[in-house]
Amino acid sequence: MSSEVTVKQLASTVGIPVERLLAQLQDAGIAAHAEDATLTEQEKLQLLTYLRRAHGRQDQDDATAPERVTIRRKTVSELRQPAVASRAPAGSPRAAPATTRAKTVSVEVRRK
């Protein structure tokens, strides 16, 4: 399978007019003057690098920069609430101490 495609095929794949792709190829320094000219993988990568720089994106060499910043509006956590032991009156048949069970409560915090 050949990795070379024509300018016309690449334009239809990307969804832009052939004339615009030819202009972008010229700006990137790739010699393609007609819609039936073939482009190699190397030339396509060169075009992609040029377009990323033209649109203000830095090179991917900087490994410390995250690719995407995600801000969460909603956080959900759980709290354990110890149950309050209720005591029965001294003369009642339920004079035995009540068992204490912890209660788990989910807390949802939303930020603007």
Tab-separated table of C-alpha atoms in Angstrom:
chain	number	residue	atom	x	y	z
A	1	MET	CA	0.000	0.000	0.000
A	2	SER	CA	1.394	3.349	-1.024
A	3	SER	CA	1.457	6.166	1.495
A	4	GLU	CA	1.386	8.781	-1.261
A	5	VAL	CA	-1.848	10.610	-2.058
A	6	THR	CA	-2.702	13.313	-4.534
A	7	VAL	CA	-3.465	16.865	-3.509
A	8	LYS	CA	-7.058	16.408	-4.682
A	9	GLN	CA	-7.510	13.257	-2.539
A	10	LEU	CA	-6.052	14.982	0.531
A	11	ALA	CA	-8.281	18.031	0.021
A	12	SER	CA	-11.392	15.868	-0.165
A	13	THR	CA	-10.292	13.870	2.895
A	14	VAL	CA	-9.656	17.027	4.926
A	15	GLY	CA	-12.734	18.767	3.528
A	16	ILE	CA	-11.190	21.961	2.144
A	17	PRO	CA	-11.014	23.323	-1.420
A	18	VAL	CA	-8.074	22.197	-3.547
A	19	GLU	CA	-6.977	25.794	-4.148
A	20	ARG	CA	-6.737	26.477	-0.420
A	21	LEU	CA	-4.700	23.295	0.160
A	22	LEU	CA	-2.356	24.240	-2.682
A	23	ALA	CA	-1.853	27.679	-1.110
A	24	GLN	CA	-1.113	26.096	2.275
A	25	LEU	CA	1.353	23.704	0.656
A	26	GLN	CA	3.122	26.631	-1.016
A	27	ASP	CA	3.290	28.502	2.316
A	28	ALA	CA	4.739	25.407	3.989
A	29	GLY	CA	7.481	25.199	1.369
A	30	ILE	CA	6.214	22.076	-0.394
A	31	ALA	CA	6.471	22.063	-4.180
A	32	ALA	CA	3.009	21.021	-5.355
A	33	HIS	CA	1.578	23.073	-8.201
A	34	ALA	CA	-1.347	20.980	-9.447
A	35	GLU	CA	-4.162	18.937	-7.950
A	36	ASP	CA	-2.756	15.697	-9.388
A	37	ALA	CA	0.646	16.129	-7.680
A	38	THR	CA	1.447	13.396	-5.172
A	39	LEU	CA	2.343	14.030	-1.540
A	40	THR	CA	4.459	11.733	0.605
A	41	GLU	CA	3.990	11.093	4.330
A	42	GLN	CA	7.003	13.343	5.006
A	43	GLU	CA	5.400	16.211	3.100
A	44	LYS	CA	2.097	15.738	4.904
A	45	LEU	CA	3.911	15.871	8.254
A	46	GLN	CA	5.730	19.008	7.118
A	47	LEU	CA	2.380	20.609	6.227
A	48	LEU	CA	0.893	19.611	9.583
A	49	THR	CA	3.849	21.087	11.465
A	50	TYR	CA	3.569	24.318	9.476
A	51	LEU	CA	-0.176	24.608	10.134
A	52	ARG	CA	0.263	23.985	13.862
A	53	ARG	CA	2.873	26.724	14.094
A	54	ALA	CA	0.769	29.088	11.971
A	55	HIS	CA	-2.169	28.638	14.334
A	56	GLY	CA	-0.080	29.311	17.443
A	57	ARG	CA	0.501	25.799	18.739
A	58	GLN	CA	3.943	24.949	20.096
A	59	ASP	CA	5.973	21.876	19.186
A	60	GLN	CA	5.212	18.633	20.991
A	61	ASP	CA	8.823	18.350	22.212
A	62	ASP	CA	7.984	20.017	25.526
A	63	ALA	CA	6.972	17.037	27.664
A	64	THR	CA	6.155	19.140	30.714
A	65	ALA	CA	3.200	20.904	29.108
A	66	PRO	CA	-0.096	19.054	29.488
A	67	GLU	CA	-2.061	18.355	26.350
A	68	ARG	CA	-5.396	19.302	27.853
A	69	VAL	CA	-6.499	21.157	30.939
A	70	THR	CA	-9.665	19.810	32.503
A	71	ILE	CA	-11.600	21.821	35.050
A	72	ARG	CA	-14.184	19.941	37.030
A	73	ARG	CA	-17.278	21.777	38.155
A	74	LYS	CA	-18.691	18.992	40.264
A	75	THR	CA	-16.905	16.937	42.911
A	76	VAL	CA	-18.489	14.104	44.837
A	77	SER	CA	-17.078	12.778	48.096
A	78	GLU	CA	-18.307	10.681	50.982
A	79	LEU	CA	-18.355	11.473	54.673
A	80	ARG	CA	-18.709	8.960	57.469
A	81	GLN	CA	-21.094	10.167	60.142
A	82	PRO	CA	-21.158	8.198	63.402
A	83	ALA	CA	-24.713	7.433	64.456
A	84	VAL	CA	-25.880	8.935	67.729
A	85	ALA	CA	-26.741	6.200	70.207
A	86	SER	CA	-30.096	6.837	71.774
A	87	ARG	CA	-30.646	5.451	75.224
A	88	ALA	CA	-33.897	4.068	76.377
A	89	PRO	CA	-35.315	5.204	79.735
A	90	ALA	CA	-33.972	3.295	82.718
A	91	GLY	CA	-37.189	1.405	83.494
A	92	SER	CA	-38.063	0.307	79.973
A	93	PRO	CA	-37.522	-3.187	78.634
A	94	ARG	CA	-35.049	-1.801	76.073
A	95	ALA	CA	-32.490	-0.860	78.701
A	96	ALA	CA	-29.687	-2.569	76.761
A	97	PRO	CA	-27.270	-0.120	75.072
A	98	ALA	CA	-28.121	0.629	71.469
A	99	THR	CA	-25.695	-0.429	68.763
A	100	THR	CA	-23.930	2.386	66.955
A	101	ARG	CA	-23.653	2.193	63.164
A	102	ALA	CA	-21.715	4.661	61.086
A	103	LYS	CA	-23.666	6.374	58.373
A	104	THR	CA	-22.122	7.216	54.994
A	105	VAL	CA	-23.333	10.444	53.430
A	106	SER	CA	-22.387	11.501	49.907
A	107	VAL	CA	-21.577	15.198	49.469
A	108	GLU	CA	-21.699	16.912	46.084
A	109	VAL	CA	-20.022	20.298	45.597
A	110	ARG	CA	-20.661	22.370	42.464
A	111	ARG	CA	-18.638	25.427	41.522
A	112	LYS	CA	-19.587	28.222	39.174
